[in-house]
Short mmCIF file of C-alpha atoms (C1' of nucleotides) in Angstrom, two decimals:
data_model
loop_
_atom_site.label_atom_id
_atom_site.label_comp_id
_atom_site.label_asym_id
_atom_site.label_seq_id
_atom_site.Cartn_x
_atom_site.Cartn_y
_atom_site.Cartn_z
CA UNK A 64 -152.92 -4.71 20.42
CA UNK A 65 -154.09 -5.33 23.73
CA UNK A 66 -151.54 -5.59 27.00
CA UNK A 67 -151.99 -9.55 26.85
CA UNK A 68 -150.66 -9.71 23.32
CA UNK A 69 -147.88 -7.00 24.12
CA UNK A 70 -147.08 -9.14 27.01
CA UNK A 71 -146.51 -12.35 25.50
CA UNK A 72 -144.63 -10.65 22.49
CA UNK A 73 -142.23 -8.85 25.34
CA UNK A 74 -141.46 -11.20 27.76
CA UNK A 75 -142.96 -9.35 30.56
CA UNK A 76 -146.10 -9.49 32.81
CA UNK A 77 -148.91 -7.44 31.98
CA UNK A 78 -148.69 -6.45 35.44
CA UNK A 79 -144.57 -4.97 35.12
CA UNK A 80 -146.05 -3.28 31.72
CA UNK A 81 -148.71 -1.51 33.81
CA UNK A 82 -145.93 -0.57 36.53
CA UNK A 83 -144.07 0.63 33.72
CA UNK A 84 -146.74 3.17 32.67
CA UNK A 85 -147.33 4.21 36.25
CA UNK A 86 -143.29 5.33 36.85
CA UNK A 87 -143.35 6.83 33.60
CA UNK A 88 -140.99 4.41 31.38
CA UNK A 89 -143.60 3.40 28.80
CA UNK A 90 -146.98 5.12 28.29
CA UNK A 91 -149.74 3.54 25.73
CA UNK A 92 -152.15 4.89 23.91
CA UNK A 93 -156.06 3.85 24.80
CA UNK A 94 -158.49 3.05 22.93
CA UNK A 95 -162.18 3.67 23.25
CA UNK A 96 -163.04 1.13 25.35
CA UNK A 97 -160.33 2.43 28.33
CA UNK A 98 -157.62 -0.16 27.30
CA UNK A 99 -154.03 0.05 26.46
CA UNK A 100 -152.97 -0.32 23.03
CA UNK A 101 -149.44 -1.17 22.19
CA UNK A 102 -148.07 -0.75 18.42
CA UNK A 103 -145.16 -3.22 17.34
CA UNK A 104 -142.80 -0.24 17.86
CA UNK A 105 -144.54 -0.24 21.77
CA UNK A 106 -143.43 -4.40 21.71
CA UNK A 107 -139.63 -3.63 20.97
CA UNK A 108 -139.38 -1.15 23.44
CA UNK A 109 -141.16 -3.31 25.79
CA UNK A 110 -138.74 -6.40 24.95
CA UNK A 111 -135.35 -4.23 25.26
CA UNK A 112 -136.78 -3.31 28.56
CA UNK A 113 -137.27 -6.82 29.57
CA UNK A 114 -133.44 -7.52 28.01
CA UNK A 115 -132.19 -4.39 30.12
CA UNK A 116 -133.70 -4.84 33.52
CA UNK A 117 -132.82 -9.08 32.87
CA UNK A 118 -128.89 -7.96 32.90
CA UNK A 119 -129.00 -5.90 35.55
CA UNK A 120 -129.59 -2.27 34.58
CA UNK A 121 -131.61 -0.01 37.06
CA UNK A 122 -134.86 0.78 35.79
CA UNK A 123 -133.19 4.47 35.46
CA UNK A 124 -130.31 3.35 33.31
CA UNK A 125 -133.15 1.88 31.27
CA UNK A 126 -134.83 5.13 31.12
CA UNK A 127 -131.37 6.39 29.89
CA UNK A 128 -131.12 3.34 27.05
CA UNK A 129 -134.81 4.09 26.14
CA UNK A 130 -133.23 7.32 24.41
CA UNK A 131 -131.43 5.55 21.99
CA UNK A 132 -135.20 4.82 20.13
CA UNK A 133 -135.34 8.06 19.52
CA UNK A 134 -138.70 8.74 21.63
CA UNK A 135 -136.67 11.22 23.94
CA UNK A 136 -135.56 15.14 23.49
CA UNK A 137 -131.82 13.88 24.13
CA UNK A 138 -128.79 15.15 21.57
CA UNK A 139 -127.89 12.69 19.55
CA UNK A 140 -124.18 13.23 21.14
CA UNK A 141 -125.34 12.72 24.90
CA UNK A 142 -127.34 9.27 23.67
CA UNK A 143 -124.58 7.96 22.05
CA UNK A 144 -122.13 8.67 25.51
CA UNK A 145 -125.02 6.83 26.86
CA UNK A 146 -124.53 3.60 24.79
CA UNK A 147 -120.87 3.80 24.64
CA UNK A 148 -120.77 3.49 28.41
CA UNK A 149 -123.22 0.78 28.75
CA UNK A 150 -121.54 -1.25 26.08
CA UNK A 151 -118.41 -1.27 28.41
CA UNK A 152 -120.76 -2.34 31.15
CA UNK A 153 -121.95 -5.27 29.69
CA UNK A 154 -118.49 -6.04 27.55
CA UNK A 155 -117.60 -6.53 31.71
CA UNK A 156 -120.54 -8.20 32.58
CA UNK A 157 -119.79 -10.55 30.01
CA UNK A 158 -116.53 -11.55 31.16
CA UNK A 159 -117.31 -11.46 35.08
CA UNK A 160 -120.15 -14.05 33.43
CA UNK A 161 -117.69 -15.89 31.73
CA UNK A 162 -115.51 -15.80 34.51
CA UNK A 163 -118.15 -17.09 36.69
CA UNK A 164 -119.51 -19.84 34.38
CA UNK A 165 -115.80 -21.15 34.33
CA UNK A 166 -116.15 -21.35 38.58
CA UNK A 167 -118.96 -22.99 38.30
CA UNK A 168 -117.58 -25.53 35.62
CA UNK A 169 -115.28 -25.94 37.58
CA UNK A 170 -116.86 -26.70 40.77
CA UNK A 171 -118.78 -29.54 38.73
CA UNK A 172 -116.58 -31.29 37.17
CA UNK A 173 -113.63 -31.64 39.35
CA UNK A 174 -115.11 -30.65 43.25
CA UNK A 175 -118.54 -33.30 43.13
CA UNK A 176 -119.59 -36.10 42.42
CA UNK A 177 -117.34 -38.32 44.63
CA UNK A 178 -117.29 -37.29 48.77
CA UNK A 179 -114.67 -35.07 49.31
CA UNK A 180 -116.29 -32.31 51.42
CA UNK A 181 -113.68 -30.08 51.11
CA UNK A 182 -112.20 -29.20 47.22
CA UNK A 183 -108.90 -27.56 47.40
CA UNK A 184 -110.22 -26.46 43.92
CA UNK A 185 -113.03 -24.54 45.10
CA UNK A 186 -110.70 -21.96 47.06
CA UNK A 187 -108.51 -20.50 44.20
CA UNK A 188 -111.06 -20.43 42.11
CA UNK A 189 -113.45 -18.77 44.24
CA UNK A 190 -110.59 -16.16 46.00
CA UNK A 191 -108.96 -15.34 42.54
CA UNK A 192 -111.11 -12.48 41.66
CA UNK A 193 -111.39 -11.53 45.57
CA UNK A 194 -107.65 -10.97 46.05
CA UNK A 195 -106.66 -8.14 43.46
CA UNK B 93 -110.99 -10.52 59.98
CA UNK B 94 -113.54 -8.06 60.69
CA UNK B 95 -116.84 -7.66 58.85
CA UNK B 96 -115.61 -4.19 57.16
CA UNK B 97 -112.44 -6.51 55.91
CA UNK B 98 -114.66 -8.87 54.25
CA UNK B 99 -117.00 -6.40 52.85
CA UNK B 100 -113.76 -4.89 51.00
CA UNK B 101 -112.24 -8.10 49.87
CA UNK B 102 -115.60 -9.75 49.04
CA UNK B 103 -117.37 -6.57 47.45
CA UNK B 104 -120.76 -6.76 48.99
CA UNK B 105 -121.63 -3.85 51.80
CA UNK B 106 -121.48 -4.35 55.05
CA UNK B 107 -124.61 -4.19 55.55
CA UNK B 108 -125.70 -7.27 52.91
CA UNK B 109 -123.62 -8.84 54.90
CA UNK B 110 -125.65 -8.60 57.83
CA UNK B 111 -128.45 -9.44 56.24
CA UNK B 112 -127.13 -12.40 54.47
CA UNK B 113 -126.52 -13.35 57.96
CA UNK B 114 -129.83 -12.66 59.08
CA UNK B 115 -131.83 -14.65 56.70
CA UNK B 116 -129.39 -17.74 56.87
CA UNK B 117 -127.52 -17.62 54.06
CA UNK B 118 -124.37 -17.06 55.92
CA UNK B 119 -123.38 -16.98 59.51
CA UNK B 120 -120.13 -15.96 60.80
CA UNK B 121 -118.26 -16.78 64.01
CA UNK B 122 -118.53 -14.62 66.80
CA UNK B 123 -115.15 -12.58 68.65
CA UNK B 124 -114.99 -12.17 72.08
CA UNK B 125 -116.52 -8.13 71.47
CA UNK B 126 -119.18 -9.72 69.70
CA UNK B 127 -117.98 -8.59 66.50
CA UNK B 128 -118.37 -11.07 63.36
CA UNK B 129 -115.26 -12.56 62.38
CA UNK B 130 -114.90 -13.70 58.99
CA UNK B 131 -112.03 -16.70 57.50
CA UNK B 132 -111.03 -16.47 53.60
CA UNK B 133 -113.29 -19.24 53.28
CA UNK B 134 -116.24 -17.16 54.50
CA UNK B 135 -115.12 -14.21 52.19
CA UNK B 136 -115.00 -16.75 49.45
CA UNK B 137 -118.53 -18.02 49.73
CA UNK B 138 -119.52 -14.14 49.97
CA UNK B 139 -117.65 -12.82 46.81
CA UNK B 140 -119.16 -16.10 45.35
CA UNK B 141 -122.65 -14.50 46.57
CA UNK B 142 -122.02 -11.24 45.21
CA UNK B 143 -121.47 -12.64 41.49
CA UNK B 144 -124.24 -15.14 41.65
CA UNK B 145 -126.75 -12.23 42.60
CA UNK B 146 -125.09 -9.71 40.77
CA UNK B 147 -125.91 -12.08 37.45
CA UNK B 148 -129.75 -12.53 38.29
CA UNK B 149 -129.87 -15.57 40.71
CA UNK B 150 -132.31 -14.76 43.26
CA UNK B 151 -131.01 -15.21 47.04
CA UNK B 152 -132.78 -19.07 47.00
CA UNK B 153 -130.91 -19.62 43.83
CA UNK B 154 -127.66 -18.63 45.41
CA UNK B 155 -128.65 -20.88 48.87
CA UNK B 156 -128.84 -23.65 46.29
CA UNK B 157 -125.57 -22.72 44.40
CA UNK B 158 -123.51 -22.49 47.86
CA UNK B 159 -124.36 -25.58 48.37
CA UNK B 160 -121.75 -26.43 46.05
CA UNK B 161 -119.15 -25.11 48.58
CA UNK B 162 -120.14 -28.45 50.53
CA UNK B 163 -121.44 -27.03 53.54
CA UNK B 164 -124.56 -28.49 53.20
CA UNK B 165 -126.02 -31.43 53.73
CA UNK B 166 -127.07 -32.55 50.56
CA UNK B 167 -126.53 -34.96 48.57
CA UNK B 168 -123.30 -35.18 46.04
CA UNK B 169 -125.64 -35.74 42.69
CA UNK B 170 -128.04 -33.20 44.35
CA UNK B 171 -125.26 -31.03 44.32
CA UNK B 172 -124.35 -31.78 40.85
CA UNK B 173 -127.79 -31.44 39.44
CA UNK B 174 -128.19 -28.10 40.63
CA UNK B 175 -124.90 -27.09 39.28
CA UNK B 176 -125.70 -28.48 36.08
CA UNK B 177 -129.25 -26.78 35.70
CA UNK B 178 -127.19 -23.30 36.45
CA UNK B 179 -124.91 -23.95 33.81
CA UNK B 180 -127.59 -23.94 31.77
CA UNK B 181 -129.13 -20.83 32.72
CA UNK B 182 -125.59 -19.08 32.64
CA UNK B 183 -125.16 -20.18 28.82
CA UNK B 184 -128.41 -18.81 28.30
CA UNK B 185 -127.58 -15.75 29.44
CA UNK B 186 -124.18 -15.60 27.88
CA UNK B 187 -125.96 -15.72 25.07
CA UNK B 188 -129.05 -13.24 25.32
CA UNK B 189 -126.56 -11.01 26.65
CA UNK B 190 -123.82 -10.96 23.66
CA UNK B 191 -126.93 -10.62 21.63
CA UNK B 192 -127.80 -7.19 23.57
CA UNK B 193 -124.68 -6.18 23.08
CA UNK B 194 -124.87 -6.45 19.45
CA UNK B 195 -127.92 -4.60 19.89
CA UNK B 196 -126.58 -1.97 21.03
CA UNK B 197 -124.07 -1.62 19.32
CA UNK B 198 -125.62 -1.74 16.14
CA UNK B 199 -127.71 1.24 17.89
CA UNK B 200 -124.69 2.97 18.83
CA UNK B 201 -122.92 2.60 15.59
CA UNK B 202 -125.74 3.21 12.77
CA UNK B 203 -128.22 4.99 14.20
CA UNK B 204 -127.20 7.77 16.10
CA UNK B 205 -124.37 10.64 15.49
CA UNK B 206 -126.40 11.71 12.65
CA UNK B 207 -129.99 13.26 13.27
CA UNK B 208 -132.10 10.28 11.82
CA UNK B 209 -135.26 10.75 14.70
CA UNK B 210 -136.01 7.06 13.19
CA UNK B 211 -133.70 4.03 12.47
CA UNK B 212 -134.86 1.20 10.40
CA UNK B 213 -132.32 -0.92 11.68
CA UNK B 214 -133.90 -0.37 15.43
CA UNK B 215 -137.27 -1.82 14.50
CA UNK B 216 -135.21 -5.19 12.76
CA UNK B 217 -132.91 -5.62 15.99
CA UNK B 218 -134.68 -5.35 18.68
CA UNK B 219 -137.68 -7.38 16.91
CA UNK B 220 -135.80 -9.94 16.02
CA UNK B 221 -136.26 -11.91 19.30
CA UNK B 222 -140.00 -11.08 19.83
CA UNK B 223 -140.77 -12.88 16.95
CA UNK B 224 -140.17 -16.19 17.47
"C1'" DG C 70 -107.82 10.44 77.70
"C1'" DT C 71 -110.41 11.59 74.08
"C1'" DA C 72 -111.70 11.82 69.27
"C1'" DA C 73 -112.51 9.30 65.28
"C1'" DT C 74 -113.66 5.10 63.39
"C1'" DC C 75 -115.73 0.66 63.39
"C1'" DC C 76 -118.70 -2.38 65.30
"C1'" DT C 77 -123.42 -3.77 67.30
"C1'" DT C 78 -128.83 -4.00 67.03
"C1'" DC C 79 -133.13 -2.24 65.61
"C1'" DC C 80 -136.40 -0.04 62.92
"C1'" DA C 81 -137.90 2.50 58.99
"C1'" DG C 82 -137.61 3.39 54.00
"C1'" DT C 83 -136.78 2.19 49.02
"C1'" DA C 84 -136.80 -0.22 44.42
"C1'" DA C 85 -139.09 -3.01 41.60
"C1'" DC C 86 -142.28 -5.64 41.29
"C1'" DT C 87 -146.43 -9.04 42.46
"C1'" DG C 88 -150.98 -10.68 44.19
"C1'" DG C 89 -155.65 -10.00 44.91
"C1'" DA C 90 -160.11 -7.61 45.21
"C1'" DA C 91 -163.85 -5.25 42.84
"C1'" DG C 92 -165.68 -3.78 38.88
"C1'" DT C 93 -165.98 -3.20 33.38
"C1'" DT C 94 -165.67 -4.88 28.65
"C1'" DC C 95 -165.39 -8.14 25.13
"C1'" DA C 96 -165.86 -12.68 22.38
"C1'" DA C 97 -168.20 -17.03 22.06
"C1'" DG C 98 -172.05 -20.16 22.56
"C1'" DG C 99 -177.02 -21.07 23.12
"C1'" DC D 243 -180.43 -11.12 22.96
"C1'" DC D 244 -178.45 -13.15 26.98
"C1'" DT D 245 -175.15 -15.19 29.62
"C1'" DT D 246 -170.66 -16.89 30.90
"C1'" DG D 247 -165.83 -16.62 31.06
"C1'" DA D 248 -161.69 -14.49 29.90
"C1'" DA D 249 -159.24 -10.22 29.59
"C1'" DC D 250 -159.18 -5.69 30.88
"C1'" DT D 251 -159.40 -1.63 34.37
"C1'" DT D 252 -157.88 0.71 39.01
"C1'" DC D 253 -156.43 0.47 43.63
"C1'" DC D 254 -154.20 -1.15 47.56
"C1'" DA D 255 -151.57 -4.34 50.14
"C1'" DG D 256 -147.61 -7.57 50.33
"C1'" DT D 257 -142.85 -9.31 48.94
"C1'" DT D 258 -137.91 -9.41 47.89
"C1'" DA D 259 -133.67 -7.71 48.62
"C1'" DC D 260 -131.63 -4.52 50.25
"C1'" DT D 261 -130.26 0.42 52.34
"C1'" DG D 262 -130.15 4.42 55.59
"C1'" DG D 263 -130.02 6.15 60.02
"C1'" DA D 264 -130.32 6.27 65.07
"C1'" DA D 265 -128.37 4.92 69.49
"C1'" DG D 266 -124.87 2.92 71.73
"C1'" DG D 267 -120.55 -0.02 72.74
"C1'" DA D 268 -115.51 -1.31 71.25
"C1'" DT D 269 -111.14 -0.21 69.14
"C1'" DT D 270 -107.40 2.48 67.22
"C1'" DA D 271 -104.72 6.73 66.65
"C1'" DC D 272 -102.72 10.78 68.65
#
DNA sequence: GTAATCCTTCCAGTAACTGGAAGTTCAAGG
DNA sequence: CCTTGAACTTCCAGTTACTGGAAGGATTAC
């Protein structure tokens, strides 16, 4: 399939796909005619990409998590360090998210909607996590 | 306190600090040495800053969001809007994220330690969201 | 008093895109 | 078959959000 098609299945612009190829994440085969053409298998690795990068993983970290498709030279012992330590990551980037959904929740319901400028809400909830 | 206090306590570098500063997002007081000088309140709205961007807001995003610290000048439902419309988002990515996790972790767990070069549970996982 | 540390500004560099120009190829309609 | 418009190509410049380092002034520690 063309890069359109493998963009709108992925989630990202044809021109991040491209950018992708340059730096050496994601090359495509070409067909005659000069243009890139993705496979299905190209699409999921395109769309965990788009996942990665969307929660905050460095394009290298990505390069790292691309192992775990199997398209790398890694032991299967070193890519499965790899995921163990990103599953931590994001088991605390869910509950910073959490965390930070309840702030804002918080801010909402209780700290607007009437005219008091200053909450006394909005200070613990906001210093709690900055005073450990 | 001193702008290498409130880079501890708040977690952003010194240096994003500055820059915050510098493109408006927040300015400090001044000392009589011209040093910054930074109030719990200030390191409040920047450890607030640090988990809005480290979550994917962009830095107009988190302009909007501080708003909710009523410094602004907007209006209370303004306010309130905007904090509803990041709930939102932040449920969203609650979501998409606990699903990457599961991702992974279906990756980590059934698909590597052994020497399978090719999982048929990758293809189903990381599909799964393409195809909608 | 002086050395180390922290602060200041300024300017240059980096990461990860993103937009636009100029040209090529393809699919659809006449 | 020809044309027109959309989708593709490369290349280069611009943007966002920092980040590093130089040059110099202020503060703290011995």
């Amino acid at each position: 399939m063309n890069i359109g098609t493998a963009s709108e299945k992925s989630g990202l612009p044809a021109k991040t796909i491209r950018y992708y190829e340059e730096i050496g994440l994601l090359k495509a085969d070409r067909a005659g005619n000069g243009y890139r053409d993705y496979s299905m298998s190209d699409v999921h690795r395109l769309r965990f990409l788009q996942r990665s990068r969307a929660f905050g993983f460095s394009v290298e970290e990505c390069r790292q998590l691309l192992s775990l498709y199997g398209d790398s030279e890694r032991e299967s012992a070193d890519v499965k360090a790899i995921a163990t330590t990103k599953l931590g990551e994001i088991d605390r980037k869910l509950a910073e998210l959490t965390e930070f959904r309840n702030t804002l929740r918080h801010l909402a319901d209780h700290c607007l909607g009437n005219n008091l400028p200053d909450c006394p809400i909005i200070d613990g909830l906001s210093g709690k996590s900055a005073v450990q």
